């Protein structure tokens, strides 16, 4: 998300100023400490001017998180 954000905004505060996001919440998302809802993901993609699927373009190790247990 940081790379995507940097293409349009210089800082997380700038994201908050130009969207419906609180900068502290956005900070959690960008640093992998929060779990945004689908609605929030759609708002983020709109704020960045990108397709929502671009936010989901990352590598994920399912064994690390033991999702299937």
PDB file of C-alpha atoms in Angstrom:
ATOM      1  CA  UNK A   1       0.000   0.000   0.000  1.00  0.00           C
ATOM      2  CA  UNK A   2       2.868   2.346   0.722  1.00  0.00           C
ATOM      3  CA  UNK A   3       4.032   2.206  -2.903  1.00  0.00           C
ATOM      4  CA  UNK A   4       0.496   2.790  -4.159  1.00  0.00           C
ATOM      5  CA  UNK A   5      -0.019   5.690  -1.748  1.00  0.00           C
ATOM      6  CA  UNK A   6       3.273   7.284  -2.713  1.00  0.00           C
ATOM      7  CA  UNK A   7       2.182   7.543  -6.357  1.00  0.00           C
ATOM      8  CA  UNK A   8      -0.608   9.962  -5.410  1.00  0.00           C
ATOM      9  CA  UNK A   9       0.086  11.306  -1.912  1.00  0.00           C
ATOM     10  CA  UNK A  10       3.268  12.330  -0.116  1.00  0.00           C
ATOM     11  CA  UNK A  11       2.133  11.335   3.359  1.00  0.00           C
ATOM     12  CA  UNK A  12      -0.494   9.405   5.293  1.00  0.00           C
ATOM     13  CA  UNK A  13      -1.816  12.721   6.600  1.00  0.00           C
ATOM     14  CA  UNK A  14      -2.394  13.818   3.017  1.00  0.00           C
ATOM     15  CA  UNK A  15      -4.439  10.653   2.443  1.00  0.00           C
ATOM     16  CA  UNK A  16      -6.567  11.542   5.470  1.00  0.00           C
ATOM     17  CA  UNK A  17      -7.055  15.110   4.260  1.00  0.00           C
ATOM     18  CA  UNK A  18      -8.198  13.957   0.816  1.00  0.00           C
ATOM     19  CA  UNK A  19     -10.360  11.005   1.770  1.00  0.00           C
ATOM     20  CA  UNK A  20     -12.645   9.633   4.472  1.00  0.00           C
ATOM     21  CA  UNK A  21      -9.764   8.063   6.410  1.00  0.00           C
ATOM     22  CA  UNK A  22      -8.424   8.888   9.812  1.00  0.00           C
ATOM     23  CA  UNK A  23      -4.633   8.986   9.431  1.00  0.00           C
ATOM     24  CA  UNK A  24      -4.117   6.742  12.485  1.00  0.00           C
ATOM     25  CA  UNK A  25      -6.385   4.067  10.990  1.00  0.00           C
ATOM     26  CA  UNK A  26      -4.739   4.361   7.599  1.00  0.00           C
ATOM     27  CA  UNK A  27      -1.351   4.068   9.288  1.00  0.00           C
ATOM     28  CA  UNK A  28      -2.404   0.695  10.727  1.00  0.00           C
ATOM     29  CA  UNK A  29      -3.463  -0.558   7.307  1.00  0.00           C
ATOM     30  CA  UNK A  30      -0.306   0.592   5.561  1.00  0.00           C
ATOM     31  CA  UNK A  31       1.901  -0.981   8.217  1.00  0.00           C
ATOM     32  CA  UNK A  32       0.012  -4.294   8.228  1.00  0.00           C
ATOM     33  CA  UNK A  33      -1.365  -3.871  11.751  1.00  0.00           C
ATOM     34  CA  UNK A  34      -5.037  -3.362  10.869  1.00  0.00           C
ATOM     35  CA  UNK A  35      -7.668  -5.313   8.971  1.00  0.00           C
ATOM     36  CA  UNK A  36      -9.699  -3.040   6.727  1.00  0.00           C
ATOM     37  CA  UNK A  37     -13.166  -4.088   5.663  1.00  0.00           C
ATOM     38  CA  UNK A  38     -14.042  -4.559   2.012  1.00  0.00           C
ATOM     39  CA  UNK A  39     -15.877  -1.224   2.160  1.00  0.00           C
ATOM     40  CA  UNK A  40     -12.712   0.448   3.455  1.00  0.00           C
ATOM     41  CA  UNK A  41     -10.662  -1.198   0.717  1.00  0.00           C
ATOM     42  CA  UNK A  42     -13.082   0.183  -1.866  1.00  0.00           C
ATOM     43  CA  UNK A  43     -12.769   3.667  -0.348  1.00  0.00           C
ATOM     44  CA  UNK A  44      -8.978   3.393  -0.421  1.00  0.00           C
ATOM     45  CA  UNK A  45      -8.926   2.335  -4.049  1.00  0.00           C
ATOM     46  CA  UNK A  46     -11.194   5.256  -4.894  1.00  0.00           C
ATOM     47  CA  UNK A  47      -8.938   7.684  -2.988  1.00  0.00           C
ATOM     48  CA  UNK A  48      -5.895   6.352  -4.868  1.00  0.00           C
ATOM     49  CA  UNK A  49      -7.693   6.261  -8.216  1.00  0.00           C
ATOM     50  CA  UNK A  50      -6.938   2.576  -8.773  1.00  0.00           C
ATOM     51  CA  UNK A  51      -8.839  -0.639  -9.337  1.00  0.00           C
ATOM     52  CA  UNK A  52      -9.547  -2.412  -5.992  1.00  0.00           C
ATOM     53  CA  UNK A  53      -7.763  -5.573  -7.180  1.00  0.00           C
ATOM     54  CA  UNK A  54      -4.469  -3.649  -7.120  1.00  0.00           C
ATOM     55  CA  UNK A  55      -4.715  -3.483  -3.311  1.00  0.00           C
ATOM     56  CA  UNK A  56      -4.817  -7.282  -3.197  1.00  0.00           C
ATOM     57  CA  UNK A  57      -1.729  -7.795  -5.372  1.00  0.00           C
ATOM     58  CA  UNK A  58       0.718  -9.175  -2.799  1.00  0.00           C
ATOM     59  CA  UNK A  59       2.404 -12.437  -1.833  1.00  0.00           C
ATOM     60  CA  UNK A  60       0.789 -14.346   1.025  1.00  0.00           C
ATOM     61  CA  UNK A  61       2.169 -17.333   2.928  1.00  0.00           C
ATOM     62  CA  UNK A  62      -0.918 -19.230   4.118  1.00  0.00           C
ATOM     63  CA  UNK A  63       1.220 -21.579   6.242  1.00  0.00           C
ATOM     64  CA  UNK A  64       2.583 -18.639   8.243  1.00  0.00           C
ATOM     65  CA  UNK A  65      -0.897 -17.506   9.294  1.00  0.00           C
ATOM     66  CA  UNK A  66      -2.469 -20.962   9.631  1.00  0.00           C
ATOM     67  CA  UNK A  67      -5.719 -19.739   8.075  1.00  0.00           C
ATOM     68  CA  UNK A  68      -6.949 -23.234   7.296  1.00  0.00           C
ATOM     69  CA  UNK A  69      -6.893 -24.525  10.903  1.00  0.00           C
TER      70      UNK A  69
END
